[in-house]
mmCIF file of C-alpha atoms in Angstrom:
data_model
loop_
_atom_site.group_PDB
_atom_site.id
_atom_site.type_symbol
_atom_site.label_atom_id
_atom_site.label_comp_id
_atom_site.label_asym_id
_atom_site.label_seq_id
_atom_site.Cartn_x
_atom_site.Cartn_y
_atom_site.Cartn_z
ATOM 1 C CA UNK A 19 70.037 17.165 137.133
ATOM 2 C CA UNK A 20 68.616 17.133 133.603
ATOM 3 C CA UNK A 21 69.822 19.761 131.153
ATOM 4 C CA UNK A 22 66.397 21.407 131.218
ATOM 5 C CA UNK A 23 64.150 21.295 134.269
ATOM 6 C CA UNK A 24 60.399 21.667 133.728
ATOM 7 C CA UNK A 25 58.548 23.746 136.306
ATOM 8 C CA UNK A 26 54.890 24.501 136.792
ATOM 9 C CA UNK A 27 53.839 28.133 136.922
ATOM 10 C CA UNK A 28 53.166 27.761 140.658
ATOM 11 C CA UNK A 29 56.706 26.453 141.200
ATOM 12 C CA UNK A 30 58.148 29.341 139.207
ATOM 13 C CA UNK A 31 56.172 31.814 141.299
ATOM 14 C CA UNK A 32 57.419 30.176 144.482
ATOM 15 C CA UNK A 33 61.001 30.450 143.290
ATOM 16 C CA UNK A 34 60.462 34.129 142.573
ATOM 17 C CA UNK A 35 58.776 34.879 145.896
ATOM 18 C CA UNK A 36 61.269 32.850 147.913
ATOM 19 C CA UNK A 37 64.257 34.382 146.150
ATOM 20 C CA UNK A 38 62.876 37.827 146.981
ATOM 21 C CA UNK A 39 62.842 37.046 150.730
ATOM 22 C CA UNK A 40 59.041 37.241 150.728
ATOM 23 C CA UNK A 41 58.335 33.663 151.793
ATOM 24 C CA UNK A 42 57.778 32.495 155.345
ATOM 25 C CA UNK A 43 59.563 32.367 157.670
ATOM 26 C CA UNK A 44 61.208 35.601 156.639
ATOM 27 C CA UNK A 45 64.901 36.388 156.739
ATOM 28 C CA UNK A 46 66.455 37.210 160.069
ATOM 29 C CA UNK A 47 68.326 40.363 159.125
ATOM 30 C CA UNK A 48 68.329 43.439 156.943
ATOM 31 C CA UNK A 49 71.707 42.352 155.628
ATOM 32 C CA UNK A 50 70.224 39.161 154.174
ATOM 33 C CA UNK A 51 67.573 41.162 152.348
ATOM 34 C CA UNK A 52 70.048 43.714 151.001
ATOM 35 C CA UNK A 53 72.490 41.090 149.794
ATOM 36 C CA UNK A 54 69.734 39.184 148.009
ATOM 37 C CA UNK A 55 68.030 42.194 146.367
ATOM 38 C CA UNK A 56 71.280 44.115 145.616
ATOM 39 C CA UNK A 57 69.362 47.379 145.104
ATOM 40 C CA UNK A 58 66.441 49.331 146.570
ATOM 41 C CA UNK A 59 64.833 51.769 144.167
ATOM 42 C CA UNK A 60 64.579 55.361 145.381
ATOM 43 C CA UNK A 61 61.464 57.349 144.623
ATOM 44 C CA UNK A 62 60.516 60.750 146.086
ATOM 45 C CA UNK A 63 56.791 59.996 146.399
ATOM 46 C CA UNK A 64 55.765 59.186 149.955
ATOM 47 C CA UNK A 65 51.982 59.120 149.914
ATOM 48 C CA UNK A 66 52.448 56.226 152.323
ATOM 49 C CA UNK A 67 56.209 56.001 152.886
ATOM 50 C CA UNK A 68 59.306 56.147 150.730
ATOM 51 C CA UNK A 69 59.496 53.120 148.450
ATOM 52 C CA UNK A 70 62.784 51.709 149.738
ATOM 53 C CA UNK A 71 61.398 51.723 153.276
ATOM 54 C CA UNK A 72 58.312 49.817 152.145
ATOM 55 C CA UNK A 73 60.415 47.239 150.296
ATOM 56 C CA UNK A 74 62.274 46.439 153.512
ATOM 57 C CA UNK A 75 59.063 46.446 155.560
ATOM 58 C CA UNK A 76 57.410 43.906 153.229
ATOM 59 C CA UNK A 77 60.249 41.510 154.012
ATOM 60 C CA UNK A 78 61.197 42.343 157.597
ATOM 61 C CA UNK A 79 57.995 43.665 159.133
ATOM 62 C CA UNK A 80 58.606 46.493 161.581
ATOM 63 C CA UNK A 81 62.313 47.267 161.713
ATOM 64 C CA UNK A 82 64.676 49.929 162.999
ATOM 65 C CA UNK A 83 64.966 52.512 160.223
ATOM 66 C CA UNK A 84 68.079 53.878 161.908
ATOM 67 C CA UNK A 85 69.859 50.665 160.901
ATOM 68 C CA UNK A 86 69.512 51.591 157.245
ATOM 69 C CA UNK A 87 70.883 55.085 157.921
ATOM 70 C CA UNK A 88 73.810 53.557 159.793
ATOM 71 C CA UNK A 89 74.642 51.314 156.845
ATOM 72 C CA UNK A 90 74.360 54.244 154.425
ATOM 73 C CA UNK A 91 76.022 57.133 156.207
ATOM 74 C CA UNK A 92 78.240 55.651 158.927
ATOM 75 C CA UNK A 93 79.377 52.188 157.877
ATOM 76 C CA UNK A 94 79.122 53.165 154.182
ATOM 77 C CA UNK A 95 78.287 49.582 153.246
ATOM 78 C CA UNK A 96 75.623 51.086 150.981
ATOM 79 C CA UNK A 97 75.563 54.088 148.667
ATOM 80 C CA UNK A 98 73.194 55.743 146.224
ATOM 81 C CA UNK A 99 73.710 55.067 142.530
ATOM 82 C CA UNK A 100 71.927 54.047 139.340
ATOM 83 C CA UNK A 101 70.953 50.360 139.137
ATOM 84 C CA UNK A 102 67.718 49.639 137.233
ATOM 85 C CA UNK A 103 66.786 53.137 138.477
ATOM 86 C CA UNK A 104 68.164 55.545 141.075
ATOM 87 C CA UNK A 105 68.751 53.158 143.971
ATOM 88 C CA UNK A 106 70.506 52.256 147.164
ATOM 89 C CA UNK A 107 73.186 49.726 146.203
ATOM 90 C CA UNK A 108 75.865 47.700 147.975
ATOM 91 C CA UNK A 109 79.380 49.092 148.297
ATOM 92 C CA UNK A 110 80.708 45.583 147.667
ATOM 93 C CA UNK A 111 79.191 45.937 144.184
ATOM 94 C CA UNK A 112 81.189 49.103 143.506
ATOM 95 C CA UNK A 113 83.317 47.358 140.814
ATOM 96 C CA UNK A 114 80.108 46.528 138.921
ATOM 97 C CA UNK A 115 78.769 50.070 139.111
ATOM 98 C CA UNK A 116 82.159 51.556 138.349
ATOM 99 C CA UNK A 117 81.872 50.194 134.801
ATOM 100 C CA UNK A 118 78.972 52.574 134.167
ATOM 101 C CA UNK A 119 80.791 55.390 135.955
ATOM 102 C CA UNK A 120 83.890 55.092 133.770
ATOM 103 C CA UNK A 121 81.986 55.199 130.515
ATOM 104 C CA UNK A 122 79.070 57.526 131.229
ATOM 105 C CA UNK A 123 77.519 58.955 129.105
ATOM 106 C CA UNK A 124 78.114 56.058 126.750
ATOM 107 C CA UNK A 125 76.782 55.476 123.269
ATOM 108 C CA UNK A 126 75.770 57.708 120.415
ATOM 109 C CA UNK A 127 72.173 58.418 121.365
ATOM 110 C CA UNK A 128 70.931 62.003 121.011
ATOM 111 C CA UNK A 129 70.772 62.348 124.812
ATOM 112 C CA UNK A 130 74.331 61.092 125.287
ATOM 113 C CA UNK A 131 75.625 63.527 122.688
ATOM 114 C CA UNK A 132 73.739 66.429 124.292
ATOM 115 C CA UNK A 133 75.163 65.591 127.726
ATOM 116 C CA UNK A 134 78.724 65.316 126.430
ATOM 117 C CA UNK A 135 78.447 68.624 124.583
ATOM 118 C CA UNK A 136 76.928 70.332 127.623
ATOM 119 C CA UNK A 137 79.672 69.041 129.929
ATOM 120 C CA UNK A 138 82.354 70.228 127.519
ATOM 121 C CA UNK A 139 80.764 73.688 127.297
ATOM 122 C CA UNK A 140 80.485 73.992 131.083
ATOM 123 C CA UNK A 141 83.947 73.035 132.273
ATOM 124 C CA UNK A 142 83.993 76.162 134.444
ATOM 125 C CA UNK A 143 80.879 74.996 136.333
ATOM 126 C CA UNK A 144 82.310 71.483 136.736
ATOM 127 C CA UNK A 145 85.535 72.823 138.267
ATOM 128 C CA UNK A 146 83.562 75.133 140.546
ATOM 129 C CA UNK A 147 81.486 72.239 141.893
ATOM 130 C CA UNK A 148 84.560 70.125 142.580
ATOM 131 C CA UNK A 149 86.465 73.015 144.188
ATOM 132 C CA UNK A 150 83.520 73.892 146.437
ATOM 133 C CA UNK A 151 83.231 70.296 147.574
ATOM 134 C CA UNK A 152 86.970 70.068 148.180
ATOM 135 C CA UNK A 153 86.845 73.181 150.338
ATOM 136 C CA UNK A 154 83.520 72.873 152.145
ATOM 137 C CA UNK A 155 81.775 69.569 151.389
ATOM 138 C CA UNK A 156 79.389 67.974 152.106
ATOM 139 C CA UNK A 157 77.066 70.571 150.575
ATOM 140 C CA UNK A 158 73.421 70.652 149.512
ATOM 141 C CA UNK A 159 72.474 71.284 145.901
ATOM 142 C CA UNK A 160 71.899 74.947 146.704
ATOM 143 C CA UNK A 161 75.480 75.390 147.889
ATOM 144 C CA UNK A 162 76.882 76.107 144.418
ATOM 145 C CA UNK A 163 76.909 79.133 142.138
ATOM 146 C CA UNK A 164 75.405 78.837 138.691
ATOM 147 C CA UNK A 165 78.475 79.392 136.525
ATOM 148 C CA UNK A 166 77.065 77.637 133.474
ATOM 149 C CA UNK A 167 78.002 79.251 130.182
ATOM 150 C CA UNK A 168 75.437 77.136 128.343
ATOM 151 C CA UNK A 169 72.190 76.534 130.255
ATOM 152 C CA UNK A 170 70.681 73.065 130.413
ATOM 153 C CA UNK A 171 67.683 72.903 128.123
ATOM 154 C CA UNK A 172 64.807 70.582 128.866
ATOM 155 C CA UNK A 173 61.068 70.485 128.392
ATOM 156 C CA UNK A 174 60.740 69.185 131.956
ATOM 157 C CA UNK A 175 61.475 70.347 135.495
ATOM 158 C CA UNK A 176 65.279 70.197 135.028
ATOM 159 C CA UNK A 177 65.386 73.123 132.594
ATOM 160 C CA UNK A 178 67.836 75.778 133.768
ATOM 161 C CA UNK A 179 68.846 73.872 136.899
ATOM 162 C CA UNK A 180 72.465 73.941 135.889
ATOM 163 C CA UNK A 181 74.262 73.218 139.156
ATOM 164 C CA UNK A 182 71.808 70.421 139.889
ATOM 165 C CA UNK A 183 72.354 68.935 136.436
ATOM 166 C CA UNK A 184 76.123 69.100 136.870
ATOM 167 C CA UNK A 185 75.914 67.322 140.226
ATOM 168 C CA UNK A 186 73.704 64.624 138.744
ATOM 169 C CA UNK A 187 76.075 64.066 135.821
ATOM 170 C CA UNK A 188 79.127 63.962 138.094
ATOM 171 C CA UNK A 189 77.230 61.462 140.256
ATOM 172 C CA UNK A 190 76.623 59.263 137.223
ATOM 173 C CA UNK A 191 80.356 59.440 136.489
ATOM 174 C CA UNK A 192 81.196 58.431 140.055
ATOM 175 C CA UNK A 193 83.082 61.661 140.752
ATOM 176 C CA UNK A 194 80.695 62.824 143.476
ATOM 177 C CA UNK A 195 78.354 60.895 145.737
ATOM 178 C CA UNK A 196 75.488 61.525 148.097
ATOM 179 C CA UNK A 197 77.260 61.838 151.430
ATOM 180 C CA UNK A 198 74.130 62.174 153.538
ATOM 181 C CA UNK A 199 70.647 63.614 153.664
ATOM 182 C CA UNK A 200 69.128 66.517 155.527
ATOM 183 C CA UNK A 201 65.485 65.536 155.378
ATOM 184 C CA UNK A 202 64.777 65.332 151.660
ATOM 185 C CA UNK A 203 67.869 67.310 150.656
ATOM 186 C CA UNK A 204 70.861 65.421 149.338
ATOM 187 C CA UNK A 205 74.272 66.408 150.694
ATOM 188 C CA UNK A 206 77.027 66.020 148.106
ATOM 189 C CA UNK A 207 80.725 65.304 148.520
ATOM 190 C CA UNK A 208 83.648 63.966 146.551
ATOM 191 C CA UNK A 209 83.338 60.221 146.007
ATOM 192 C CA UNK A 210 86.834 59.593 147.352
ATOM 193 C CA UNK A 211 85.682 60.928 150.746
ATOM 194 C CA UNK A 212 82.460 58.867 150.753
ATOM 195 C CA UNK A 213 83.782 55.422 149.933
ATOM 196 C CA UNK A 214 85.233 53.389 152.822
ATOM 197 C CA UNK A 215 88.866 52.297 152.707
ATOM 198 C CA UNK A 216 87.886 48.675 152.116
ATOM 199 C CA UNK A 217 86.082 49.441 148.825
ATOM 200 C CA UNK A 218 87.265 47.182 145.998
ATOM 201 C CA UNK A 219 88.551 49.538 143.318
ATOM 202 C CA UNK A 220 90.010 46.899 141.008
ATOM 203 C CA UNK A 221 88.414 47.250 137.554
ATOM 204 C CA UNK A 222 86.342 44.387 136.191
ATOM 205 C CA UNK A 223 86.353 43.296 132.587
ATOM 206 C CA UNK A 224 83.108 43.523 130.683
ATOM 207 C CA UNK A 225 82.717 39.730 130.773
ATOM 208 C CA UNK A 226 83.315 39.578 134.538
ATOM 209 C CA UNK A 227 80.861 42.403 135.122
ATOM 210 C CA UNK A 228 78.101 40.757 133.115
ATOM 211 C CA UNK A 229 78.642 37.326 134.684
ATOM 212 C CA UNK A 230 78.649 38.686 138.227
ATOM 213 C CA UNK A 231 75.640 40.924 137.614
ATOM 214 C CA UNK A 232 73.689 38.142 135.897
ATOM 215 C CA UNK A 233 74.222 35.889 138.913
ATOM 216 C CA UNK A 234 73.033 38.633 141.278
ATOM 217 C CA UNK A 235 69.976 39.295 139.114
ATOM 218 C CA UNK A 236 69.081 35.629 138.761
ATOM 219 C CA UNK A 237 69.446 34.926 142.488
ATOM 220 C CA UNK A 238 67.102 37.832 143.127
ATOM 221 C CA UNK A 239 64.575 36.931 140.430
ATOM 222 C CA UNK A 240 64.404 33.226 141.264
ATOM 223 C CA UNK A 241 63.558 32.238 137.709
ATOM 224 C CA UNK A 242 63.997 34.408 134.627
ATOM 225 C CA UNK A 243 64.439 34.607 130.895
ATOM 226 C CA UNK A 244 67.452 36.462 129.499
ATOM 227 C CA UNK A 245 65.103 39.349 128.702
ATOM 228 C CA UNK A 246 64.102 39.485 132.397
ATOM 229 C CA UNK A 247 67.729 39.566 133.531
ATOM 230 C CA UNK A 248 68.344 42.436 131.104
ATOM 231 C CA UNK A 249 65.668 44.461 132.912
ATOM 232 C CA UNK A 250 66.908 43.752 136.418
ATOM 233 C CA UNK A 251 69.676 45.120 138.673
ATOM 234 C CA UNK A 252 71.892 46.947 136.099
ATOM 235 C CA UNK A 253 69.126 47.327 133.546
ATOM 236 C CA UNK A 254 70.158 47.250 129.871
ATOM 237 C CA UNK A 255 73.864 46.896 130.704
ATOM 238 C CA UNK A 256 74.450 43.209 129.929
ATOM 239 C CA UNK A 257 76.496 43.072 126.709
ATOM 240 C CA UNK A 258 76.919 39.492 125.441
ATOM 241 C CA UNK A 259 74.566 38.127 128.102
ATOM 242 C CA UNK A 260 73.978 34.852 126.177
ATOM 243 C CA UNK A 261 77.738 34.193 126.280
ATOM 244 C CA UNK A 262 77.831 34.832 130.025
ATOM 245 C CA UNK A 263 74.837 32.563 130.673
ATOM 246 C CA UNK A 264 76.374 29.778 128.594
ATOM 247 C CA UNK A 265 79.590 29.982 130.628
ATOM 248 C CA UNK A 266 77.662 29.986 133.910
ATOM 249 C CA UNK A 267 75.657 26.985 132.727
ATOM 250 C CA UNK A 268 78.821 25.047 131.874
ATOM 251 C CA UNK A 269 80.152 25.853 135.347
ATOM 252 C CA UNK A 270 76.950 24.530 136.954
ATOM 253 C CA UNK A 271 76.069 27.962 138.377
ATOM 254 C CA UNK A 272 72.806 28.294 136.440
ATOM 255 C CA UNK A 273 70.393 25.768 134.969
ATOM 256 C CA UNK A 274 67.928 25.925 132.119
ATOM 257 C CA UNK A 275 64.250 25.799 132.982
ATOM 258 C CA UNK A 276 61.146 25.241 130.910
ATOM 259 C CA UNK A 277 57.943 26.742 132.202
ATOM 260 C CA UNK A 278 55.103 24.289 131.687
ATOM 261 C CA UNK A 279 54.690 22.072 128.655
ATOM 262 C CA UNK A 280 53.681 24.764 126.173
ATOM 263 C CA UNK A 281 56.168 27.595 126.829
ATOM 264 C CA UNK A 282 58.985 27.234 124.317
ATOM 265 C CA UNK A 283 61.152 29.980 125.826
ATOM 266 C CA UNK A 284 64.243 29.230 127.873
ATOM 267 C CA UNK A 285 64.211 30.334 131.490
ATOM 268 C CA UNK A 286 67.069 30.048 133.957
ATOM 269 C CA UNK A 287 67.380 29.365 137.664
ATOM 270 C CA UNK A 288 70.472 29.896 139.796
ATOM 271 C CA UNK A 289 71.912 26.857 141.532
ATOM 272 C CA UNK A 290 71.773 28.689 144.882
ATOM 273 C CA UNK A 291 67.980 29.083 144.686
ATOM 274 C CA UNK A 292 67.083 25.517 143.663
ATOM 275 C CA UNK A 293 66.584 24.431 147.314
ATOM 276 C CA UNK A 294 63.549 26.722 147.408
ATOM 277 C CA UNK A 295 61.743 24.109 145.327
ATOM 278 C CA UNK A 296 61.854 21.836 148.370
ATOM 279 C CA UNK A 297 60.264 24.392 150.699
ATOM 280 C CA UNK A 298 57.080 23.116 152.397
ATOM 281 C CA UNK A 299 53.703 24.498 151.388
ATOM 282 C CA UNK A 300 53.328 26.416 154.641
ATOM 283 C CA UNK A 301 56.493 28.283 153.721
ATOM 284 C CA UNK A 302 54.385 30.357 151.326
ATOM 285 C CA UNK A 303 51.685 31.554 153.675
ATOM 286 C CA UNK A 304 52.522 35.237 154.140
ATOM 287 C CA UNK A 305 50.252 38.017 152.954
ATOM 288 C CA UNK A 306 52.100 41.290 152.410
ATOM 289 C CA UNK A 307 51.628 44.607 150.655
ATOM 290 C CA UNK A 308 54.232 45.641 148.089
ATOM 291 C CA UNK A 309 55.558 49.036 147.101
ATOM 292 C CA UNK A 310 54.622 49.895 143.494
ATOM 293 C CA UNK A 311 58.392 49.879 142.851
ATOM 294 C CA UNK A 312 59.086 46.625 144.702
ATOM 295 C CA UNK A 313 61.850 44.457 143.236
ATOM 296 C CA UNK A 314 59.408 41.582 142.719
ATOM 297 C CA UNK A 315 57.209 43.591 140.353
ATOM 298 C CA UNK A 316 59.437 46.397 139.017
ATOM 299 C CA UNK A 317 59.513 44.667 135.615
ATOM 300 C CA UNK A 318 55.874 45.085 134.619
ATOM 301 C CA UNK A 319 56.124 42.764 131.605
ATOM 302 C CA UNK A 320 57.534 39.916 133.716
ATOM 303 C CA UNK A 321 54.887 40.517 136.374
ATOM 304 C CA UNK A 322 52.148 40.131 133.818
ATOM 305 C CA UNK A 323 53.754 37.102 132.211
ATOM 306 C CA UNK A 324 54.474 35.170 135.403
ATOM 307 C CA UNK A 325 51.490 36.189 137.553
ATOM 308 C CA UNK A 326 48.932 37.256 134.939
ATOM 309 C CA UNK A 327 48.757 40.474 136.960
ATOM 310 C CA UNK A 328 48.570 43.720 135.003
ATOM 311 C CA UNK A 329 50.115 46.492 137.090
ATOM 312 C CA UNK A 330 50.705 50.082 136.031
ATOM 313 C CA UNK A 331 51.350 53.156 138.137
ATOM 314 C CA UNK A 332 48.663 55.795 137.646
ATOM 315 C CA UNK A 333 50.388 58.737 139.314
ATOM 316 C CA UNK A 334 50.534 60.707 136.091
ATOM 317 C CA UNK A 335 47.132 59.602 134.819
ATOM 318 C CA UNK A 336 44.343 62.213 135.175
ATOM 319 C CA UNK A 337 42.188 61.428 138.197
ATOM 320 C CA UNK A 338 39.089 60.737 136.103
ATOM 321 C CA UNK A 339 40.950 58.139 134.047
ATOM 322 C CA UNK A 340 42.518 56.227 136.930
ATOM 323 C CA UNK A 341 41.294 52.692 137.360
ATOM 324 C CA UNK A 342 42.603 52.080 140.871
ATOM 325 C CA UNK A 343 44.206 55.194 142.327
ATOM 326 C CA UNK A 344 47.176 57.509 142.556
ATOM 327 C CA UNK A 345 49.359 55.247 144.713
ATOM 328 C CA UNK A 346 48.601 51.533 144.692
ATOM 329 C CA UNK A 347 50.159 48.638 146.606
ATOM 330 C CA UNK A 348 49.759 45.124 145.175
ATOM 331 C CA UNK A 349 48.729 42.362 147.585
ATOM 332 C CA UNK A 350 50.939 39.271 147.643
ATOM 333 C CA UNK A 351 49.169 36.247 149.174
ATOM 334 C CA UNK A 352 51.481 33.251 149.355
ATOM 335 C CA UNK A 353 52.938 33.021 145.852
ATOM 336 C CA UNK A 354 49.985 34.805 144.187
ATOM 337 C CA UNK A 355 49.191 38.443 143.494
ATOM 338 C CA UNK A 356 45.524 38.642 144.462
ATOM 339 C CA UNK A 357 44.665 42.336 144.497
ATOM 340 C CA UNK A 358 45.730 45.866 145.327
ATOM 341 C CA UNK A 359 44.950 48.650 147.745
ATOM 342 C CA UNK A 360 45.137 52.434 147.298
ATOM 343 C CA UNK A 361 46.274 53.890 150.653
ATOM 344 C CA UNK A 362 47.069 57.442 151.728
ATOM 345 C CA UNK A 363 48.673 58.352 155.057
ATOM 346 C CA UNK A 364 47.884 61.615 156.826
ATOM 347 C CA UNK A 365 50.890 62.097 159.093
ATOM 348 C CA UNK A 366 49.462 64.976 161.102
ATOM 349 C CA UNK A 367 46.234 63.176 161.909
ATOM 350 C CA UNK A 368 47.919 59.747 162.062
ATOM 351 C CA UNK A 369 45.179 58.328 159.848
ATOM 352 C CA UNK A 370 45.691 55.711 157.151
ATOM 353 C CA UNK A 371 42.929 56.136 154.586
ATOM 354 C CA UNK A 372 42.388 53.269 152.167
ATOM 355 C CA UNK A 373 40.810 54.865 149.114
ATOM 356 C CA UNK A 374 40.016 51.522 147.515
ATOM 357 C CA UNK A 375 40.579 47.773 147.802
ATOM 358 C CA UNK A 376 40.480 45.734 144.609
ATOM 359 C CA UNK A 377 40.546 41.932 144.422
ATOM 360 C CA UNK A 378 41.565 39.934 141.374
ATOM 361 C CA UNK A 379 38.735 37.805 139.899
ATOM 362 C CA UNK A 380 40.221 34.599 141.336
ATOM 363 C CA UNK A 381 41.184 36.065 144.720
ATOM 364 C CA UNK A 382 40.015 33.717 147.498
ATOM 365 C CA UNK A 383 37.441 34.864 150.033
ATOM 366 C CA UNK A 384 39.604 33.170 152.661
ATOM 367 C CA UNK A 385 42.248 35.870 152.139
ATOM 368 C CA UNK A 386 40.027 38.442 153.870
ATOM 369 C CA UNK A 387 41.598 38.146 157.308
ATOM 370 C CA UNK A 388 45.221 37.985 156.062
ATOM 371 C CA UNK A 389 44.632 41.060 153.887
ATOM 372 C CA UNK A 390 43.109 42.913 156.842
ATOM 373 C CA UNK A 391 46.121 41.940 158.963
ATOM 374 C CA UNK A 392 48.470 43.230 156.254
ATOM 375 C CA UNK A 393 46.687 46.601 156.196
ATOM 376 C CA UNK A 394 46.827 46.755 159.993
ATOM 377 C CA UNK A 395 50.542 45.936 159.905
ATOM 378 C CA UNK A 396 51.101 48.782 157.436
ATOM 379 C CA UNK A 397 49.250 51.172 159.740
ATOM 380 C CA UNK A 398 51.398 50.077 162.685
ATOM 381 C CA UNK A 399 54.584 50.544 160.657
ATOM 382 C CA UNK A 400 53.528 54.065 159.679
ATOM 383 C CA UNK A 401 52.387 54.999 163.167
ATOM 384 C CA UNK A 402 48.745 55.424 162.150
ATOM 385 C CA UNK A 403 46.242 55.359 165.009
ATOM 386 C CA UNK A 404 43.206 54.957 162.762
ATOM 387 C CA UNK A 405 42.359 53.122 159.524
ATOM 388 C CA UNK A 406 39.494 54.425 157.424
ATOM 389 C CA UNK A 407 38.030 53.176 154.154
ATOM 390 C CA UNK A 408 36.837 55.674 151.589
ATOM 391 C CA UNK A 409 36.302 53.652 148.451
ATOM 392 C CA UNK A 410 35.287 50.271 147.051
ATOM 393 C CA UNK A 411 35.966 47.129 149.068
ATOM 394 C CA UNK A 412 35.314 43.545 147.858
ATOM 395 C CA UNK A 413 32.220 42.105 149.484
ATOM 396 C CA UNK A 414 34.060 38.955 150.535
ATOM 397 C CA UNK A 415 36.708 40.992 152.389
ATOM 398 C CA UNK A 416 34.512 43.812 153.732
ATOM 399 C CA UNK A 417 33.748 42.489 157.218
ATOM 400 C CA UNK A 418 37.356 41.597 158.011
ATOM 401 C CA UNK A 419 38.710 44.910 156.731
ATOM 402 C CA UNK A 420 36.192 47.083 158.547
ATOM 403 C CA UNK A 421 36.686 45.157 161.774
ATOM 404 C CA UNK A 422 40.211 46.586 162.118
#
């Protein structure tokens, strides 16, 4: 193939959507989705459902949630750690994540210095946590005494939560792990008791880590600039990324891409995802709703650049200043982002209330029925018996939406 392949914006979007397992027909298994995405961001907000559950639903439709728990807590093929945010990650990627564990907190930033000083001052608390886990783990966060000699200072909600801070820091260092969950509560244990025997514990060099992670990120992104790779998977942990990309290009693993005739930036595509360019048009016919933290759109700058879709979470914006709503799900229609909905699920009443539906200016009227079907599918996944609309709805979509 030529040294630089020129793609249209539509082709680039199709690569991205297909690489994210969002094209049609969908993947046949949860394992395929997990191995392609490499991480599922965790977020405590569940106005509709927890984000990682929505990410899987967007790709698999209705699925057995117990399968995810089995992979996490029984098979241990997954564990919770920091990727581009707190996430569920693959145990086979442990060597990649171990690089962060070994060096955390790295650097000379003010925060890193504060953490190091606090850990040094609270050795007694650290030993207490490890001894308690050795004797009685797994334990919830409340299962430890506060033996801190220097309290954790913060202007936020973590101030004074010393045992919780110690657990979080030991988790970052890979010394402890989340061994299970009791509802929302995390149960902690020593990492050596959480990891399965087959875990690869051989250390990776920095170059190997970056090359392997860049390949994972690029397979997941479909098409990306180096700056996009930097923001994906192990965000901001790609030292010497240009060197790694050059080596992968020489090996034929990645290829340079130019987006349109006027974009002078260099994009890359992974050799494994090039066949997606040959997918038939009807392979991009799904209409799905995306978590606000979905892997496709978690990099807001890339989302705006590639889809011309400005997306910001408004959870911490005062109600009067919100443009769309507290919790908003973008609407993916084929390879295009055509709108967003603001849903809220009342679990006791089993009612899914859609507080607003917003279409992009170029959203097609013909998307009305697919969007209505996507909302109905969300209601079915949540177990809602009723869908109500309590806010604006585009005129072109109104009849289809209210018919559900």
